[in-house]
Amino acid sequence: SEMVEAEDVESELSLAARGEAVYQAVCMACHQPNGQGLPGAFPPLASSDWVMGDPRRLALLVLHGLQGPIEVNGQAWNGVMPGQGATLDDEQIASVLSYVRSAWGNGAPEVGPEVVSELRERFTGSPPWTAQSLDEALAE
């Protein structure tokens, strides 16, 4: 039997499976291992209307960050999420989006790296988003 190269194994893992490691390294401290967030501090990703909704909105907030008041599942939040676009590449962002959209009972489709690449290019240098500026950008 041939030895399988490590890269071959990784390329056969789904985007979501690769995204779990990114989540654990970058997102878990705030959003927690179970995706429930921390009450009053960090909103949940499990069963979140933001996570299950438009994947472009999710990709942009991971790329550039998010600040100011938002509503998640009818609950008000007002915090700051730092952008991760400088430290994560398009593939890593796509994989972690795919992970959170399929973990903890979420059932949304994977997000391809090309979606992230297109948004990174289109909105290069964007300041952190607000709920309103995100909606406006996606309506263009």
mmCIF file of N, CA, C and O in Angstrom, residues 55-117:
data_model
loop_
_atom_site.group_PDB
_atom_site.id
_atom_site.type_symbol
_atom_site.label_atom_id
_atom_site.label_comp_id
_atom_site.label_asym_id
_atom_site.label_seq_id
_atom_site.Cartn_x
_atom_site.Cartn_y
_atom_site.Cartn_z
ATOM 1 N N PRO A 55 -24.312 34.278 2.338
ATOM 2 C CA PRO A 55 -22.914 33.965 2.644
ATOM 3 C C PRO A 55 -21.973 35.135 2.352
ATOM 4 O O PRO A 55 -20.907 35.234 2.948
ATOM 5 N N ARG A 56 -22.389 36.049 1.473
ATOM 6 C CA ARG A 56 -21.528 37.201 1.170
ATOM 7 C C ARG A 56 -21.442 38.129 2.373
ATOM 8 O O ARG A 56 -20.378 38.684 2.668
ATOM 9 N N ARG A 57 -22.534 38.281 3.093
ATOM 10 C CA ARG A 57 -22.536 39.129 4.288
ATOM 11 C C ARG A 57 -21.564 38.554 5.321
ATOM 12 O O ARG A 57 -20.770 39.264 5.927
ATOM 13 N N LEU A 58 -21.612 37.243 5.490
ATOM 14 C CA LEU A 58 -20.735 36.550 6.420
ATOM 15 C C LEU A 58 -19.267 36.696 5.995
ATOM 16 O O LEU A 58 -18.392 36.967 6.818
ATOM 17 N N ALA A 59 -19.014 36.525 4.705
ATOM 18 C CA ALA A 59 -17.634 36.623 4.211
ATOM 19 C C ALA A 59 -17.079 38.029 4.426
ATOM 20 O O ALA A 59 -15.928 38.192 4.847
ATOM 21 N N LEU A 60 -17.888 39.040 4.167
ATOM 22 C CA LEU A 60 -17.411 40.419 4.330
ATOM 23 C C LEU A 60 -17.127 40.744 5.789
ATOM 24 O O LEU A 60 -16.129 41.405 6.095
ATOM 25 N N LEU A 61 -17.957 40.286 6.691
ATOM 26 C CA LEU A 61 -17.690 40.633 8.094
ATOM 27 C C LEU A 61 -16.464 39.896 8.612
ATOM 28 O O LEU A 61 -15.735 40.420 9.450
ATOM 29 N N VAL A 62 -16.179 38.695 8.097
ATOM 30 C CA VAL A 62 -14.944 38.011 8.492
ATOM 31 C C VAL A 62 -13.732 38.709 7.864
ATOM 32 O O VAL A 62 -12.705 38.878 8.515
ATOM 33 N N LEU A 63 -13.872 39.163 6.627
ATOM 34 C CA LEU A 63 -12.759 39.844 5.952
ATOM 35 C C LEU A 63 -12.365 41.145 6.649
ATOM 36 O O LEU A 63 -11.181 41.391 6.902
ATOM 37 N N HIS A 64 -13.345 41.986 6.956
ATOM 38 C CA HIS A 64 -13.048 43.351 7.402
ATOM 39 C C HIS A 64 -13.452 43.655 8.832
ATOM 40 O O HIS A 64 -13.114 44.714 9.358
ATOM 41 N N GLY A 65 -14.215 42.771 9.448
ATOM 42 C CA GLY A 65 -14.682 43.022 10.809
ATOM 43 C C GLY A 65 -16.063 43.666 10.820
ATOM 44 O O GLY A 65 -16.601 44.059 9.782
ATOM 45 N N LEU A 66 -16.613 43.765 12.007
ATOM 46 C CA LEU A 66 -17.973 44.264 12.193
ATOM 47 C C LEU A 66 -18.015 45.028 13.512
ATOM 48 O O LEU A 66 -17.417 44.608 14.496
ATOM 49 N N GLN A 67 -18.700 46.166 13.509
ATOM 50 C CA GLN A 67 -18.819 46.930 14.753
ATOM 51 C C GLN A 67 -20.182 47.585 14.833
ATOM 52 O O GLN A 67 -20.845 47.775 13.820
ATOM 53 N N GLY A 68 -20.562 47.928 16.053
ATOM 54 C CA GLY A 68 -21.829 48.623 16.244
ATOM 55 C C GLY A 68 -22.972 47.661 16.480
ATOM 56 O O GLY A 68 -22.791 46.451 16.524
ATOM 57 N N PRO A 69 -24.174 48.236 16.627
ATOM 58 C CA PRO A 69 -25.322 47.403 16.987
ATOM 59 C C PRO A 69 -25.753 46.478 15.853
ATOM 60 O O PRO A 69 -25.794 46.887 14.694
ATOM 61 N N ILE A 70 -26.004 45.236 16.203
ATOM 62 C CA ILE A 70 -26.584 44.275 15.265
ATOM 63 C C ILE A 70 -27.662 43.501 16.013
ATOM 64 O O ILE A 70 -27.715 43.524 17.243
ATOM 65 N N GLU A 71 -28.479 42.810 15.248
ATOM 66 C CA GLU A 71 -29.478 41.950 15.841
ATOM 67 C C GLU A 71 -29.258 40.539 15.324
ATOM 68 O O GLU A 71 -29.132 40.325 14.121
ATOM 69 N N VAL A 72 -29.153 39.591 16.238
ATOM 70 C CA VAL A 72 -28.994 38.190 15.870
ATOM 71 C C VAL A 72 -30.137 37.424 16.514
ATOM 72 O O VAL A 72 -30.288 37.450 17.741
ATOM 73 N N ASN A 73 -30.928 36.774 15.689
ATOM 74 C CA ASN A 73 -32.074 36.000 16.185
ATOM 75 C C ASN A 73 -32.947 36.835 17.119
ATOM 76 O O ASN A 73 -33.379 36.369 18.174
ATOM 77 N N GLY A 74 -33.163 38.097 16.752
ATOM 78 C CA GLY A 74 -34.044 38.953 17.528
ATOM 79 C C GLY A 74 -33.423 39.540 18.786
ATOM 80 O O GLY A 74 -34.093 40.241 19.536
ATOM 81 N N GLN A 75 -32.143 39.249 19.016
ATOM 82 C CA GLN A 75 -31.456 39.772 20.196
ATOM 83 C C GLN A 75 -30.464 40.849 19.781
ATOM 84 O O GLN A 75 -29.768 40.711 18.775
ATOM 85 N N ALA A 76 -30.393 41.920 20.552
ATOM 86 C CA ALA A 76 -29.484 43.024 20.244
ATOM 87 C C ALA A 76 -28.087 42.743 20.770
ATOM 88 O O ALA A 76 -27.920 42.242 21.890
ATOM 89 N N TRP A 77 -27.088 43.083 19.962
ATOM 90 C CA TRP A 77 -25.677 42.955 20.325
ATOM 91 C C TRP A 77 -25.002 44.254 19.924
ATOM 92 O O TRP A 77 -25.386 44.876 18.938
ATOM 93 N N ASN A 78 -23.977 44.642 20.641
ATOM 94 C CA ASN A 78 -23.224 45.825 20.245
ATOM 95 C C ASN A 78 -21.789 45.620 20.670
ATOM 96 O O ASN A 78 -21.423 45.808 21.821
ATOM 97 N N GLY A 79 -20.972 45.187 19.728
ATOM 98 C CA GLY A 79 -19.580 44.899 20.039
ATOM 99 C C GLY A 79 -18.708 45.155 18.843
ATOM 100 O O GLY A 79 -19.109 45.830 17.893
ATOM 101 N N VAL A 80 -17.519 44.617 18.898
ATOM 102 C CA VAL A 80 -16.573 44.745 17.802
ATOM 103 C C VAL A 80 -16.020 43.367 17.486
ATOM 104 O O VAL A 80 -15.595 42.649 18.385
ATOM 105 N N MET A 81 -16.074 42.995 16.222
ATOM 106 C CA MET A 81 -15.405 41.786 15.775
ATOM 107 C C MET A 81 -14.273 42.218 14.869
ATOM 108 O O MET A 81 -14.493 42.927 13.887
ATOM 109 N N PRO A 82 -13.038 41.829 15.190
ATOM 110 C CA PRO A 82 -11.924 42.218 14.331
ATOM 111 C C PRO A 82 -11.969 41.477 12.997
ATOM 112 O O PRO A 82 -12.354 40.313 12.944
ATOM 113 N N GLY A 83 -11.576 42.169 11.935
ATOM 114 C CA GLY A 83 -11.474 41.517 10.631
ATOM 115 C C GLY A 83 -10.337 40.509 10.629
ATOM 116 O O GLY A 83 -9.337 40.691 11.317
ATOM 117 N N GLN A 84 -10.503 39.454 9.822
ATOM 118 C CA GLN A 84 -9.485 38.405 9.754
ATOM 119 C C GLN A 84 -8.861 38.316 8.361
ATOM 120 O O GLN A 84 -8.082 37.416 8.091
ATOM 121 N N GLY A 85 -9.208 39.261 7.486
ATOM 122 C CA GLY A 85 -8.748 39.179 6.109
ATOM 123 C C GLY A 85 -7.244 39.299 5.953
ATOM 124 O O GLY A 85 -6.674 38.799 4.981
ATOM 125 N N ALA A 86 -6.584 39.961 6.900
ATOM 126 C CA ALA A 86 -5.133 40.115 6.802
ATOM 127 C C ALA A 86 -4.395 38.841 7.213
ATOM 128 O O ALA A 86 -3.275 38.605 6.773
ATOM 129 N N THR A 87 -5.036 38.027 8.048
ATOM 130 C CA THR A 87 -4.352 36.834 8.543
ATOM 131 C C THR A 87 -4.835 35.541 7.889
ATOM 132 O O THR A 87 -4.100 34.558 7.875
ATOM 133 N N LEU A 88 -6.053 35.537 7.354
ATOM 134 C CA LEU A 88 -6.583 34.328 6.724
ATOM 135 C C LEU A 88 -6.707 34.524 5.215
ATOM 136 O O LEU A 88 -7.158 35.575 4.767
ATOM 137 N N ASP A 89 -6.327 33.504 4.452
ATOM 138 C CA ASP A 89 -6.493 33.602 2.998
ATOM 139 C C ASP A 89 -7.914 33.195 2.603
ATOM 140 O O ASP A 89 -8.719 32.780 3.446
ATOM 141 N N ASP A 90 -8.219 33.341 1.316
ATOM 142 C CA ASP A 90 -9.589 33.102 0.839
ATOM 143 C C ASP A 90 -10.048 31.675 1.117
ATOM 144 O O ASP A 90 -11.192 31.439 1.483
ATOM 145 N N GLU A 91 -9.134 30.737 0.941
ATOM 146 C CA GLU A 91 -9.447 29.328 1.181
ATOM 147 C C GLU A 91 -9.774 29.091 2.664
ATOM 148 O O GLU A 91 -10.732 28.387 3.000
ATOM 149 N N GLN A 92 -8.989 29.685 3.555
ATOM 150 C CA GLN A 92 -9.235 29.514 4.994
ATOM 151 C C GLN A 92 -10.567 30.143 5.399
ATOM 152 O O GLN A 92 -11.321 29.566 6.186
ATOM 153 N N ILE A 93 -10.841 31.331 4.861
ATOM 154 C CA ILE A 93 -12.112 31.982 5.192
ATOM 155 C C ILE A 93 -13.283 31.170 4.652
ATOM 156 O O ILE A 93 -14.264 30.930 5.353
ATOM 157 N N ALA A 94 -13.173 30.706 3.420
ATOM 158 C CA ALA A 94 -14.245 29.879 2.845
ATOM 159 C C ALA A 94 -14.451 28.619 3.679
ATOM 160 O O ALA A 94 -15.593 28.209 3.937
ATOM 161 N N SER A 95 -13.362 28.027 4.137
ATOM 162 C CA SER A 95 -13.489 26.783 4.897
ATOM 163 C C SER A 95 -14.150 27.035 6.253
ATOM 164 O O SER A 95 -15.005 26.262 6.680
ATOM 165 N N VAL A 96 -13.783 28.130 6.917
ATOM 166 C CA VAL A 96 -14.378 28.373 8.239
ATOM 167 C C VAL A 96 -15.842 28.801 8.105
ATOM 168 O O VAL A 96 -16.680 28.425 8.918
ATOM 169 N N LEU A 97 -16.175 29.546 7.043
ATOM 170 C CA LEU A 97 -17.584 29.877 6.798
ATOM 171 C C LEU A 97 -18.377 28.599 6.544
ATOM 172 O O LEU A 97 -19.487 28.432 7.056
ATOM 173 N N SER A 98 -17.803 27.706 5.759
ATOM 174 C CA SER A 98 -18.478 26.442 5.455
ATOM 175 C C SER A 98 -18.661 25.619 6.726
ATOM 176 O O SER A 98 -19.693 24.973 6.924
ATOM 177 N N TYR A 99 -17.651 25.670 7.602
ATOM 178 C CA TYR A 99 -17.756 24.942 8.875
ATOM 179 C C TYR A 99 -18.892 25.491 9.736
ATOM 180 O O TYR A 99 -19.753 24.732 10.179
ATOM 181 N N VAL A 100 -18.904 26.809 9.962
ATOM 182 C CA VAL A 100 -19.936 27.338 10.865
ATOM 183 C C VAL A 100 -21.333 27.206 10.257
ATOM 184 O O VAL A 100 -22.319 27.098 10.982
ATOM 185 N N ARG A 101 -21.417 27.169 8.911
ATOM 186 C CA ARG A 101 -22.724 27.023 8.269
ATOM 187 C C ARG A 101 -23.226 25.579 8.306
ATOM 188 O O ARG A 101 -24.379 25.310 7.989
ATOM 189 N N SER A 102 -22.349 24.633 8.715
ATOM 190 C CA SER A 102 -22.772 23.229 8.769
ATOM 191 C C SER A 102 -22.645 22.617 10.164
ATOM 192 O O SER A 102 -23.063 21.488 10.382
ATOM 193 N N ALA A 103 -22.053 23.353 11.121
ATOM 194 C CA ALA A 103 -21.863 22.824 12.474
ATOM 195 C C ALA A 103 -23.086 23.117 13.351
ATOM 196 O O ALA A 103 -23.901 23.969 13.011
ATOM 197 N N TRP A 104 -23.159 22.439 14.478
ATOM 198 C CA TRP A 104 -24.147 22.724 15.545
ATOM 199 C C TRP A 104 -25.588 22.722 15.046
ATOM 200 O O TRP A 104 -26.418 23.495 15.505
ATOM 201 N N GLY A 105 -25.879 21.871 14.072
ATOM 202 C CA GLY A 105 -27.240 21.806 13.562
ATOM 203 C C GLY A 105 -27.543 22.794 12.457
ATOM 204 O O GLY A 105 -28.638 22.778 11.903
ATOM 205 N N ASN A 106 -26.584 23.681 12.128
ATOM 206 C CA ASN A 106 -26.790 24.572 10.983
ATOM 207 C C ASN A 106 -26.796 23.739 9.706
ATOM 208 O O ASN A 106 -26.068 22.755 9.596
ATOM 209 N N GLY A 107 -27.579 24.156 8.738
ATOM 210 C CA GLY A 107 -27.689 23.361 7.519
ATOM 211 C C GLY A 107 -27.541 24.165 6.245
ATOM 212 O O GLY A 107 -28.199 23.870 5.258
ATOM 213 N N ALA A 108 -26.684 25.189 6.248
ATOM 214 C CA ALA A 108 -26.527 26.012 5.042
ATOM 215 C C ALA A 108 -25.394 25.453 4.174
ATOM 216 O O ALA A 108 -24.476 24.806 4.677
ATOM 217 N N PRO A 109 -25.443 25.710 2.862
ATOM 218 C CA PRO A 109 -24.426 25.179 1.945
ATOM 219 C C PRO A 109 -23.038 25.763 2.198
ATOM 220 O O PRO A 109 -22.901 26.824 2.807
ATOM 221 N N GLU A 110 -22.028 25.051 1.695
ATOM 222 C CA GLU A 110 -20.646 25.527 1.762
ATOM 223 C C GLU A 110 -20.500 26.845 1.007
ATOM 224 O O GLU A 110 -21.317 27.179 0.147
ATOM 225 N N VAL A 111 -19.444 27.567 1.340
ATOM 226 C CA VAL A 111 -19.097 28.816 0.663
ATOM 227 C C VAL A 111 -17.771 28.584 -0.047
ATOM 228 O O VAL A 111 -16.786 28.204 0.590
ATOM 229 N N GLY A 112 -17.741 28.808 -1.361
ATOM 230 C CA GLY A 112 -16.520 28.552 -2.121
ATOM 231 C C GLY A 112 -15.509 29.683 -1.985
ATOM 232 O O GLY A 112 -15.883 30.843 -1.779
ATOM 233 N N PRO A 113 -14.218 29.357 -2.102
ATOM 234 C CA PRO A 113 -13.163 30.372 -2.014
ATOM 235 C C PRO A 113 -13.332 31.494 -3.039
ATOM 236 O O PRO A 113 -12.934 32.629 -2.779
ATOM 237 N N GLU A 114 -13.940 31.185 -4.183
ATOM 238 C CA GLU A 114 -14.113 32.208 -5.221
ATOM 239 C C GLU A 114 -15.036 33.330 -4.761
ATOM 240 O O GLU A 114 -14.874 34.490 -5.152
ATOM 241 N N VAL A 115 -16.009 32.999 -3.907
ATOM 242 C CA VAL A 115 -16.909 34.019 -3.350
ATOM 243 C C VAL A 115 -16.096 34.994 -2.500
ATOM 244 O O VAL A 115 -16.234 36.215 -2.617
ATOM 245 N N VAL A 116 -15.225 34.438 -1.650
ATOM 246 C CA VAL A 116 -14.397 35.260 -0.771
ATOM 247 C C VAL A 116 -13.425 36.101 -1.598
ATOM 248 O O VAL A 116 -13.251 37.298 -1.354
ATOM 249 N N SER A 117 -12.809 35.495 -2.613
ATOM 250 C CA SER A 117 -11.843 36.213 -3.461
ATOM 251 C C SER A 117 -12.485 37.418 -4.138
ATOM 252 O O SER A 117 -11.907 38.511 -4.164
#
